Short mmCIF file of C-alpha atoms and ligand atoms in Angstrom, two decimals:
data_model
loop_
_atom_site.label_atom_id
_atom_site.label_comp_id
_atom_site.label_asym_id
_atom_site.label_seq_id
_atom_site.Cartn_x
_atom_site.Cartn_y
_atom_site.Cartn_z
CA MET A 1 118.35 102.99 110.79
CA ALA A 2 119.27 100.59 107.98
CA ASP A 3 118.46 97.16 109.45
CA PHE A 4 118.26 95.50 106.07
CA PRO A 5 120.91 94.53 103.54
CA VAL A 6 121.15 98.12 102.30
CA THR A 7 124.19 98.44 100.07
CA ARG A 8 124.85 102.11 100.72
CA GLU A 9 123.33 104.73 102.93
CA LEU A 10 122.45 108.13 101.47
CA SER A 11 124.34 111.17 102.72
CA THR A 12 122.37 113.86 104.57
CA GLU A 13 122.61 116.09 101.47
CA GLU A 14 121.23 113.33 99.26
CA ILE A 15 118.35 112.68 101.67
CA ASP A 16 117.56 116.43 101.73
CA GLY A 17 117.65 116.45 97.94
CA PHE A 18 115.21 113.53 97.59
CA VAL A 19 112.88 114.99 100.23
CA ARG A 20 112.79 118.24 98.19
CA LYS A 21 112.63 116.58 94.80
CA PHE A 22 111.14 113.13 95.25
CA ASP A 23 112.16 110.72 92.49
CA HIS A 24 111.32 107.07 93.08
CA HIS A 25 112.84 106.16 89.71
CA ASP A 26 116.33 107.47 90.54
CA PRO A 27 118.69 104.47 90.92
CA ASN A 28 120.46 106.11 93.87
CA PHE A 29 117.19 106.58 95.66
CA GLY A 30 116.16 103.00 94.88
CA LYS A 31 119.25 101.68 96.66
CA ASP A 32 118.31 103.15 100.02
CA PRO A 33 114.95 104.94 100.06
CA TYR A 34 114.05 104.37 103.71
CA PRO A 35 115.62 107.49 105.29
CA VAL A 36 113.77 109.60 102.70
CA TYR A 37 110.45 107.88 103.41
CA ASP A 38 111.09 108.27 107.12
CA ARG A 39 111.65 112.03 106.78
CA LEU A 40 108.62 112.46 104.53
CA VAL A 41 106.20 110.54 106.70
CA ARG A 42 107.34 112.27 109.89
CA GLU A 43 107.68 115.81 108.57
CA CYS A 44 105.20 116.18 105.74
CA PRO A 45 102.62 113.41 105.15
CA ILE A 46 101.45 115.46 102.15
CA LYS A 47 104.03 117.25 100.06
CA HIS A 48 104.47 118.72 96.60
CA SER A 49 107.36 117.70 94.34
CA ASP A 50 108.38 119.74 91.27
CA ASN A 51 109.84 116.73 89.54
CA TYR A 52 108.28 115.24 86.37
CA GLY A 53 106.09 118.29 85.78
CA GLY A 54 104.92 118.47 89.40
CA PHE A 55 102.85 116.11 91.53
CA TRP A 56 101.61 115.67 95.10
CA LEU A 57 102.92 112.97 97.40
CA PHE A 58 100.75 111.37 100.07
CA THR A 59 103.04 109.52 102.50
CA GLY A 60 101.09 109.31 105.79
CA HIS A 61 99.01 106.19 106.50
CA GLU A 62 95.84 108.21 107.15
CA GLU A 63 96.39 110.31 104.03
CA VAL A 64 97.09 107.36 101.73
CA LEU A 65 94.06 105.47 103.06
CA TRP A 66 91.88 108.58 102.57
CA GLY A 67 93.22 109.00 99.05
CA TYR A 68 92.52 105.38 98.06
CA GLN A 69 88.98 105.62 99.43
CA ASN A 70 88.04 108.99 97.88
CA TYR A 71 87.87 107.91 94.28
CA GLN A 72 85.34 110.68 93.47
CA LEU A 73 88.07 113.27 94.10
CA LEU A 74 91.12 111.22 93.16
CA SER A 75 90.55 109.20 90.04
CA THR A 76 92.58 106.46 88.39
CA SER A 77 91.38 107.85 85.05
CA PRO A 78 93.23 109.16 83.15
CA SER A 79 95.99 106.79 84.07
CA VAL A 80 98.73 108.39 86.17
CA SER A 81 102.20 107.12 85.99
CA VAL A 82 105.00 109.41 87.10
CA PRO A 83 106.64 109.92 84.64
CA ALA A 84 103.91 109.27 82.08
CA GLY A 85 103.84 106.60 79.37
CA GLN A 86 103.69 102.87 80.07
CA GLY A 87 102.74 101.68 76.61
CA ALA A 88 99.03 100.99 76.77
CA LYS A 89 96.75 103.60 75.23
CA ARG A 90 93.47 102.05 76.34
CA PRO A 91 92.49 102.01 80.02
CA MET A 92 93.53 98.88 81.82
CA LEU A 93 90.44 97.30 83.35
CA PRO A 94 89.27 97.54 86.05
CA LEU A 95 92.10 99.72 87.43
CA GLU A 96 91.80 102.75 85.19
CA VAL A 97 88.06 103.32 85.41
CA ASP A 98 86.14 104.59 88.44
CA PRO A 99 82.86 103.40 89.94
CA PRO A 100 80.17 102.87 88.75
CA VAL A 101 81.80 101.55 85.54
CA HIS A 102 84.59 100.00 87.63
CA THR A 103 82.09 98.02 89.71
CA LYS A 104 80.88 96.12 86.63
CA TYR A 105 84.32 94.82 85.70
CA ARG A 106 85.32 94.26 89.29
CA THR A 107 82.21 92.15 89.91
CA LEU A 108 83.27 90.03 86.99
CA LEU A 109 86.88 89.62 88.04
CA SER A 110 86.49 89.14 91.81
CA PRO A 111 85.03 85.58 91.61
CA VAL A 112 87.90 84.51 89.34
CA PHE A 113 90.37 85.44 92.12
CA ALA A 114 88.15 84.48 95.09
CA PRO A 115 89.92 82.87 98.10
CA ASN A 116 88.39 79.40 97.49
CA ARG A 117 89.44 79.39 93.82
CA MET A 118 92.93 80.47 94.83
CA ARG A 119 93.19 77.82 97.56
CA ALA A 120 92.52 75.22 94.86
CA LEU A 121 95.74 76.38 93.17
CA GLU A 122 97.82 75.45 96.21
CA PRO A 123 99.11 72.08 94.85
CA GLU A 124 100.06 73.70 91.54
CA ILE A 125 101.97 76.54 93.26
CA ARG A 126 103.73 74.00 95.49
CA THR A 127 104.77 71.92 92.48
CA LEU A 128 106.11 74.98 90.64
CA CYS A 129 108.06 76.02 93.76
CA ASN A 130 109.61 72.57 94.11
CA ASP A 131 110.50 72.33 90.41
CA LEU A 132 112.34 75.64 90.72
CA ILE A 133 114.07 74.55 93.95
CA ASP A 134 115.11 71.28 92.24
CA SER A 135 116.83 73.31 89.53
CA PHE A 136 119.30 74.93 91.96
CA ILE A 137 119.32 73.14 95.33
CA ASP A 138 122.36 70.99 94.59
CA LYS A 139 124.48 74.00 93.63
CA GLY A 140 124.41 75.32 97.22
CA GLU A 141 123.64 78.80 95.89
CA CYS A 142 121.35 80.68 93.53
CA GLU A 143 120.60 84.13 92.22
CA PHE A 144 117.19 84.13 93.81
CA ILE A 145 115.51 86.84 91.69
CA SER A 146 116.15 85.27 88.28
CA GLU A 147 115.99 81.65 89.47
CA PHE A 148 112.90 81.80 91.71
CA ALA A 149 111.20 85.17 92.37
CA LYS A 150 110.72 86.03 88.67
CA PRO A 151 109.76 82.63 87.25
CA LEU A 152 107.26 81.61 89.95
CA PRO A 153 104.62 84.35 89.47
CA THR A 154 105.13 84.36 85.69
CA GLN A 155 104.67 80.60 85.49
CA MET A 156 101.49 80.92 87.57
CA PHE A 157 100.30 83.71 85.26
CA VAL A 158 100.87 81.75 82.04
CA ASN A 159 99.28 78.65 83.62
CA MET A 160 96.21 80.60 84.68
CA LEU A 161 95.89 82.00 81.15
CA GLY A 162 96.61 78.67 79.49
CA ILE A 163 99.77 79.90 77.75
CA PRO A 164 102.56 77.30 77.28
CA LEU A 165 105.12 77.37 80.11
CA GLU A 166 107.98 77.90 77.64
CA GLU A 167 106.66 81.41 77.01
CA ALA A 168 106.97 82.43 80.68
CA GLU A 169 110.42 83.93 80.23
CA LYS A 170 109.27 86.19 77.41
CA PHE A 171 106.43 87.50 79.59
CA THR A 172 108.90 88.17 82.42
CA GLU A 173 111.07 90.26 80.10
CA TRP A 174 108.11 92.23 78.75
CA ASN A 175 106.84 92.87 82.26
CA HIS A 176 110.22 94.06 83.46
CA GLY A 177 110.71 96.30 80.40
CA LEU A 178 107.35 97.98 80.94
CA LEU A 179 107.70 98.55 84.66
CA HIS A 180 111.42 99.22 85.05
CA GLY A 181 112.44 100.59 81.66
CA VAL A 182 111.79 104.26 82.52
CA ALA A 183 115.44 105.29 82.88
CA ASP A 184 116.47 103.86 79.46
CA ASP A 185 113.38 105.02 77.64
CA PRO A 186 112.77 108.75 78.15
CA ASP A 187 110.19 109.11 75.36
CA GLY A 188 108.36 105.88 76.24
CA SER A 189 108.79 104.39 72.73
CA LYS A 190 110.43 101.15 73.89
CA ARG A 191 107.69 100.59 76.43
CA ALA A 192 105.03 101.35 73.83
CA ALA A 193 106.52 98.67 71.54
CA ILE A 194 106.55 96.11 74.36
CA GLY A 195 102.93 97.02 75.18
CA VAL A 196 101.94 96.34 71.55
CA ALA A 197 103.82 93.00 71.50
CA THR A 198 102.22 91.84 74.76
CA ARG A 199 98.74 92.82 73.68
CA GLY A 200 99.34 91.08 70.35
CA ARG A 201 100.22 87.80 72.09
CA LEU A 202 97.18 88.09 74.35
CA ALA A 203 94.98 88.82 71.31
CA ALA A 204 96.24 85.63 69.61
CA LEU A 205 95.44 83.69 72.77
CA LEU A 206 91.94 85.16 72.82
CA GLU A 207 91.33 83.95 69.25
CA GLU A 208 92.47 80.43 70.25
CA ARG A 209 90.09 80.41 73.22
CA LYS A 210 87.17 81.76 71.23
CA ALA A 211 87.58 78.79 68.90
CA LYS A 212 88.02 76.32 71.78
CA ARG A 213 87.42 77.03 75.48
CA ASP A 214 89.78 75.62 78.11
CA ASN A 215 90.07 75.72 81.90
CA ASP A 216 91.67 79.20 82.05
CA ILE A 217 90.83 82.79 82.97
CA ILE A 218 90.38 83.97 79.37
CA SER A 219 87.82 81.19 78.73
CA VAL A 220 85.93 82.20 81.90
CA LEU A 221 85.96 85.87 80.90
CA ILE A 222 84.79 85.16 77.32
CA ASP A 223 81.61 83.61 78.72
CA SER A 224 81.06 86.24 81.44
CA GLU A 225 78.51 89.01 81.11
CA VAL A 226 78.46 92.63 82.31
CA ASP A 227 74.90 93.98 82.56
CA GLY A 228 73.60 91.11 80.47
CA GLU A 229 76.19 91.63 77.74
CA LYS A 230 79.30 89.68 76.92
CA LEU A 231 82.63 91.55 76.91
CA ASP A 232 83.99 92.50 73.52
CA ASP A 233 87.52 91.53 72.50
CA GLU A 234 89.10 94.88 73.35
CA HIS A 235 87.66 94.91 76.88
CA LEU A 236 88.77 91.33 77.43
CA LEU A 237 92.28 92.32 76.39
CA ASP A 238 92.20 95.40 78.65
CA ILE A 239 91.59 93.04 81.60
CA ALA A 240 94.19 90.45 80.57
CA TYR A 241 96.77 93.19 80.04
CA LEU A 242 96.22 94.55 83.54
CA LEU A 243 96.55 91.08 85.08
CA PHE A 244 99.87 90.76 83.28
CA LEU A 245 101.09 94.14 84.57
CA ALA A 246 99.72 93.78 88.09
CA GLY A 247 100.49 90.21 89.08
CA LEU A 248 104.10 89.48 88.13
CA ASP A 249 106.47 92.23 89.17
CA THR A 250 104.60 92.79 92.43
CA VAL A 251 104.96 89.22 93.69
CA GLN A 252 108.54 89.10 92.48
CA GLY A 253 109.33 92.34 94.33
CA ALA A 254 107.74 91.09 97.55
CA MET A 255 109.65 87.81 97.33
CA GLY A 256 112.93 89.61 96.78
CA TYR A 257 112.59 91.86 99.80
CA GLN A 258 111.16 89.16 102.06
CA PHE A 259 113.82 86.54 101.30
CA ALA A 260 116.63 89.11 101.47
CA TYR A 261 115.43 90.21 104.88
CA LEU A 262 115.10 86.65 106.18
CA ALA A 263 118.47 85.62 104.73
CA ALA A 264 120.03 88.28 106.93
CA HIS A 265 117.87 87.54 110.00
CA SER A 266 118.31 83.88 110.86
CA GLU A 267 116.50 84.23 114.20
CA GLN A 268 113.27 85.22 112.39
CA ARG A 269 113.75 82.37 109.92
CA ASP A 270 114.33 79.89 112.75
CA ARG A 271 111.07 81.00 114.31
CA MET A 272 109.20 80.38 111.04
CA ILE A 273 110.68 76.87 110.97
CA ALA A 274 109.87 76.14 114.61
CA GLU A 275 106.38 77.68 114.41
CA PRO A 276 105.13 77.23 110.82
CA GLU A 277 101.79 78.78 111.78
CA VAL A 278 103.62 82.11 112.04
CA ILE A 279 104.41 82.14 108.28
CA PRO A 280 101.20 83.87 107.05
CA ARG A 281 101.68 86.54 109.76
CA ALA A 282 105.30 86.94 108.72
CA VAL A 283 104.20 87.49 105.11
CA GLU A 284 101.75 90.15 106.27
CA GLU A 285 104.26 91.95 108.47
CA LEU A 286 106.91 91.88 105.77
CA LEU A 287 104.37 93.40 103.36
CA ARG A 288 103.71 96.19 105.85
CA TRP A 289 107.43 96.78 106.18
CA GLU A 290 107.96 96.77 102.38
CA PRO A 291 104.73 97.24 100.40
CA LEU A 292 106.47 98.02 97.08
CA VAL A 293 103.79 99.92 95.17
CA THR A 294 103.56 103.66 94.45
CA ALA A 295 100.12 104.35 92.92
CA GLY A 296 98.91 107.39 90.98
CA ARG A 297 95.72 109.46 90.76
CA THR A 298 94.38 112.64 89.10
CA CYS A 299 92.29 115.27 90.96
CA THR A 300 88.82 115.27 89.39
CA ARG A 301 87.96 118.78 90.71
CA ASP A 302 89.27 121.48 93.04
CA PHE A 303 89.08 120.43 96.70
CA ASP A 304 90.71 121.08 100.08
CA TYR A 305 92.17 118.36 102.28
CA LYS A 306 94.16 118.90 105.50
CA GLY A 307 94.39 122.64 104.78
CA ILE A 308 95.86 122.14 101.31
CA SER A 309 94.09 123.21 98.12
CA PHE A 310 94.22 120.69 95.33
CA ARG A 311 93.35 121.74 91.77
CA GLU A 312 91.51 119.73 89.13
CA GLY A 313 93.98 117.87 86.91
CA GLU A 314 96.83 117.82 89.46
CA ARG A 315 98.54 114.47 89.91
CA VAL A 316 98.87 112.67 93.24
CA VAL A 317 100.91 109.61 94.14
CA PHE A 318 100.25 107.39 97.15
CA VAL A 319 103.48 106.17 98.72
CA SER A 320 102.52 103.06 100.69
CA ARG A 321 106.23 102.41 101.26
CA ALA A 322 106.23 105.43 103.56
CA ALA A 323 102.71 104.91 104.94
CA GLY A 324 103.58 101.36 106.06
CA ARG A 325 106.18 102.92 108.36
CA ASP A 326 104.07 105.77 109.72
CA PRO A 327 105.03 106.17 113.42
CA ARG A 328 101.55 107.58 114.11
CA VAL A 329 100.22 104.06 113.40
CA TYR A 330 103.09 101.64 114.07
CA ASP A 331 105.48 101.57 117.04
CA ASN A 332 109.10 101.19 115.91
CA PRO A 333 107.93 100.91 112.31
CA GLU A 334 111.31 99.95 110.87
CA ILE A 335 111.38 96.79 113.03
CA VAL A 336 109.93 93.60 111.54
CA ASP A 337 107.81 92.09 114.33
CA PHE A 338 105.72 89.01 113.51
CA ASP A 339 103.74 89.58 116.72
CA ARG A 340 102.67 93.09 115.76
CA PRO A 341 98.88 93.42 116.16
CA PRO A 342 97.28 93.10 112.73
CA GLY A 343 96.68 96.56 111.27
CA ARG A 344 95.16 97.90 108.13
CA THR A 345 97.85 97.12 105.59
CA LEU A 346 97.98 99.40 102.56
CA ALA A 347 100.17 97.01 100.57
CA PHE A 348 97.10 95.90 98.62
CA ALA A 349 95.56 99.41 98.64
CA ALA A 350 92.03 100.18 99.88
CA GLY A 351 88.73 101.40 98.46
CA PRO A 352 87.33 100.25 95.12
CA HIS A 353 90.67 99.37 93.52
CA ARG A 354 91.88 97.17 96.38
CA CYS A 355 94.08 94.49 94.85
CA VAL A 356 92.02 91.74 93.27
CA GLY A 357 95.03 89.39 93.31
CA SER A 358 95.82 89.73 97.02
CA HIS A 359 94.69 86.17 97.89
CA LEU A 360 96.87 84.75 95.12
CA ALA A 361 99.82 86.94 96.12
CA ARG A 362 99.58 85.92 99.78
CA LEU A 363 99.31 82.26 98.81
CA GLU A 364 102.32 82.39 96.49
CA LEU A 365 104.41 84.11 99.16
CA THR A 366 103.30 81.77 101.95
CA ILE A 367 103.96 78.62 99.94
CA ALA A 368 107.32 79.95 98.74
CA HIS A 369 108.41 80.46 102.36
CA GLN A 370 107.06 77.06 103.44
CA GLU A 371 108.81 75.14 100.68
CA ILE A 372 112.13 76.99 100.78
CA LEU A 373 112.31 76.76 104.58
CA ARG A 374 111.45 73.06 104.38
CA ARG A 375 114.09 72.24 101.78
CA ILE A 376 116.75 74.94 102.30
CA PRO A 377 116.47 75.98 105.96
CA SER A 378 120.04 77.29 106.16
CA TYR A 379 119.86 79.86 103.34
CA ARG A 380 121.79 83.07 103.89
CA LEU A 381 123.21 85.99 101.93
CA LYS A 382 126.19 84.87 99.84
CA PRO A 383 129.33 86.54 101.22
CA GLY A 384 130.96 89.03 98.86
CA THR A 385 127.72 89.80 97.02
CA THR A 386 125.50 92.86 97.39
CA VAL A 387 121.73 93.10 97.44
CA THR A 388 120.75 95.78 94.94
CA SER A 389 117.31 97.34 95.09
CA GLN A 390 115.55 99.26 92.37
CA GLY A 391 112.83 101.86 92.74
CA GLY A 392 110.04 102.60 90.29
CA ASN A 393 106.27 102.30 90.64
CA VAL A 394 106.80 98.74 91.87
CA ALA A 395 110.01 98.41 93.89
CA GLY A 396 112.09 95.26 93.78
CA LEU A 397 115.55 93.76 93.96
CA LYS A 398 117.81 93.45 90.94
CA GLU A 399 119.92 90.67 92.38
CA LEU A 400 119.89 88.54 95.48
CA TRP A 401 122.54 85.85 95.85
CA LEU A 402 121.69 83.19 98.43
CA GLN A 403 123.91 80.37 99.70
CA TRP A 404 123.26 77.27 101.85
CA ASP A 405 124.82 74.05 103.12
CA VAL A 406 124.60 71.04 100.79
C1 HEM B 1 102.57 91.26 96.58
C2 HEM B 1 101.90 91.33 95.45
C3 HEM B 1 100.94 92.44 95.08
C4 HEM B 1 100.87 93.71 95.54
C5 HEM B 1 101.75 94.39 96.59
C6 HEM B 1 99.77 94.36 94.84
C7 HEM B 1 99.35 95.66 95.06
C8 HEM B 1 98.29 96.27 94.43
C9 HEM B 1 97.86 97.63 94.66
C10 HEM B 1 98.52 98.61 95.61
C11 HEM B 1 96.78 97.86 93.87
C12 HEM B 1 95.97 99.16 93.77
C13 HEM B 1 96.57 100.06 92.72
C14 HEM B 1 95.85 101.38 92.65
O1 HEM B 1 94.82 101.56 93.30
O2 HEM B 1 96.31 102.26 91.90
C15 HEM B 1 96.50 96.63 93.14
C16 HEM B 1 95.47 96.49 92.23
C17 HEM B 1 95.31 95.36 91.46
N1 HEM B 1 96.03 94.19 91.53
FE1 HEM B 1 97.55 93.79 92.81
N2 HEM B 1 99.21 93.47 93.97
C18 HEM B 1 99.90 92.28 94.08
C19 HEM B 1 99.64 91.12 93.38
C20 HEM B 1 98.66 90.96 92.43
C21 HEM B 1 98.38 89.74 91.70
C22 HEM B 1 99.11 88.41 91.91
C23 HEM B 1 97.37 90.03 90.81
C24 HEM B 1 96.67 89.13 89.81
C25 HEM B 1 97.18 88.14 89.19
C26 HEM B 1 96.99 91.41 91.00
C27 HEM B 1 96.00 92.05 90.30
C28 HEM B 1 95.56 93.34 90.58
C29 HEM B 1 94.45 93.97 89.85
C30 HEM B 1 93.63 93.36 88.71
C31 HEM B 1 94.29 95.25 90.41
C32 HEM B 1 93.27 96.31 90.03
C33 HEM B 1 92.03 96.16 90.90
C34 HEM B 1 90.96 97.19 90.60
O3 HEM B 1 91.23 98.21 89.98
O4 HEM B 1 89.82 96.96 91.03
N3 HEM B 1 97.80 91.94 91.99
N4 HEM B 1 97.43 95.67 93.49
#
């Protein structure tokens, strides 16, 4: 089953164990989660896990889509992270509020990330990509995650917020600590401290922009109005904090998986070189195959769905990584097929909280493939190295060593 640079396959006992007691933070699970997802989606598209105080898992495509759409029953407020505790006490906007309040903030944010505004960023993304490629191309190898997949989205983020580029690395570390520090931080105190530091830096930036506007997202948001009123500082920071958490690790994770897959599948890469118009479709298909995000909800009241009774206050997680491989929707779901008819991808969710940054994410991924294929067409996995994956609420790769001819 493992047609990907999987470093180790789980034993049958381990798969049984993870099916019984799902734990997407367990490092062993992170290394090779696909057989577990496969079992879950085929055998039990909705399942209860006793881990972390108990929660429901939705793994089927239909079930995850239904869950994302039914925000009246399955709310993002209070915030659900399994396990709990990601540092921020206030709701991140607009993710952790439901309609109708959500709609106000979403209406404000959507134009900032509209497709035409994002397309205007194309030259800037291309320049950043090429600057990063310049830094390693002559070596004939790179550790792709730290040298490309992490810096690119962080540099875009700091540019869009008007923060000096030299601070990008610090934001990468904070982001990683918040999203992947669960195992080393059982009581959440480290993540809370990082949350405070990040918010503090964003607050300082807000003060700078209040004194003098610039061509950045914070300046746009300062002058925006919700229901005829300007946003106060705390709400502005709630939005900026979410952009920081939502837009960095996700793009990095997608890049890691996509480039690792292509490094091991030269025939697919050759096709992208010969037919560049296939690249956006390749990005889409690779996002179906590995959609990274596990999202959380809380039941707002008692309700029944598919013969199961859910109780108010119970937690639910949507596992798009399983839903993207649901055999009820996709033929041979584990195969990456750029000619697959376009389906309803759940990588960017659905319903009111559908990813606001999806146009930016697609653009960053597309341009990254275009530029790396143009300049380093012969990249491949470096012999003797292993590709290590990590789980968590946003999956990603820890290391990916690539090599090419110079
Ligand atoms: C491949 C990259 C990305 C993936 C897979 C992804 C995935 C997602 C998913 C699944 C959600 C819904 C979460 C939920 O409902 O609980 C979401 C929401 C969101 N994403 Fe993304 N995302 C990506 C990139 C980005 C980028 C680049 C940004 C912005 C810079 C961004 C900003 C947001 C925001 C603000 C929300 C909340 C929207 C709302 O609540 O209305 N994302 N994303």
